[in-house]
Amino acid sequence: MNKHHVIVVIIAIFVAAGIYWLVSEPDYTITYIPQDRHASEIDVLRRKAESESASAMDWTELASAYLAEAKFSGDPNLLELAKEAADRVLQFDSPYRKNALLVQTDVLQRRGDHEKALALLDEIERETKEEPEALALRAAALTSLGRFDEALKTAIALVQKRPSSAAHRTRALARENVGALDEAERDFIAAIGLEEKTDLSDAIENRFVLARFYFRKKELGRARRVLSPALKVSAEPRLNILLGEIELADGHEEKARSAFNLAYERDHDPKTLEHALSIKKAGAH
């Protein structure tokens, strides 16, 4: 084989590899259909709940609205308001008790009170058959406590009961924690495929956890590609922090510093600023 033939073969290999990559790698684009969001929606629910004729259902709707808005905006004050509204539900003898306990469990989980969250979930299970929402919260709490085998068992039950995008993401995280990486990757990708086009926060979460998964596997290019669509629709600090870690691991110090600075502008967390400053100091040597 002469030199010309060798070059042709090499080019053919690269072309074939490129085609394989285009065909085999999923599309990470976020397709989102915005829903009408009225600033006064929570105010309407609050006035209804605070009226003299308010029912347990009114307070349940308000608690759920506060929690949904807290997830969307990241505002911790809304978590406290969600808990307070859920507390009011529990003052009634009503079928909405389970809903209130689920809201309280979600709030506890987001605050890092994982043991208390599990205790509430045990209470829900004693009173009613455990729902998919409860299974998802239980898996998250068990994961946070390092009880990975139990978390995986719970996540498997969750997917069997309701194979949603969030359920597959929950099982993917559980599988990643026990080292079942191939199965975890399949679940992460399945989660993206099952996304509701009206749920932007779910789409962002799916790309964040999958990008982090590839980052941990040192597949930096793929991690960057997965994260990119989320960065186009959200300025959440954690997204830019992960991007900064990817760029730093890839030797792109300027890009990493820029990403950490963007995150700091949003979260004002000294640890985020420390990341950026440490890169600057390292570059000065």
PDB file of C-alpha atoms in Angstrom, residues 7 35 74 87 90 102 113 115 126 130-131 161 164 204 226 245 262-264 269 276 284:
ATOM      1  CA  ILE A   7      -3.950   8.776   3.402  1.00  0.00           C
ATOM      2  CA  GLN A  35     -46.722  28.012  29.261  1.00  0.00           C
ATOM      3  CA  GLY A  74     -34.730  28.664  43.024  1.00  0.00           C
ATOM      4  CA  ASP A  87     -49.078  23.116  57.583  1.00  0.00           C
ATOM      5  CA  LEU A  90     -52.871  19.504  58.025  1.00  0.00           C
ATOM      6  CA  LEU A 102     -45.483  15.292  50.093  1.00  0.00           C
ATOM      7  CA  ASP A 113     -32.997  17.386  56.050  1.00  0.00           C
ATOM      8  CA  GLU A 115     -33.619  11.906  57.729  1.00  0.00           C
ATOM      9  CA  ARG A 126     -48.287   3.858  56.790  1.00  0.00           C
ATOM     10  CA  GLU A 130     -46.811   4.902  48.429  1.00  0.00           C
ATOM     11  CA  GLU A 131     -47.249   7.046  45.317  1.00  0.00           C
ATOM     12  CA  LYS A 161     -44.912   2.245  38.599  1.00  0.00           C
ATOM     13  CA  SER A 164     -41.549   9.056  33.282  1.00  0.00           C
ATOM     14  CA  ILE A 204     -32.466  21.405  32.371  1.00  0.00           C
ATOM     15  CA  VAL A 226     -24.893  17.934  26.688  1.00  0.00           C
ATOM     16  CA  GLU A 245     -15.058  22.527  35.848  1.00  0.00           C
ATOM     17  CA  LEU A 262     -20.898  34.185  35.582  1.00  0.00           C
ATOM     18  CA  ALA A 263     -21.989  31.746  38.280  1.00  0.00           C
ATOM     19  CA  TYR A 264     -20.757  34.066  41.028  1.00  0.00           C
ATOM     20  CA  ASP A 269     -21.204  32.133  46.849  1.00  0.00           C
ATOM     21  CA  ALA A 276     -12.239  31.848  39.663  1.00  0.00           C
ATOM     22  CA  ALA A 284       0.117  34.017  37.388  1.00  0.00           C
TER      23      ALA A 284
END
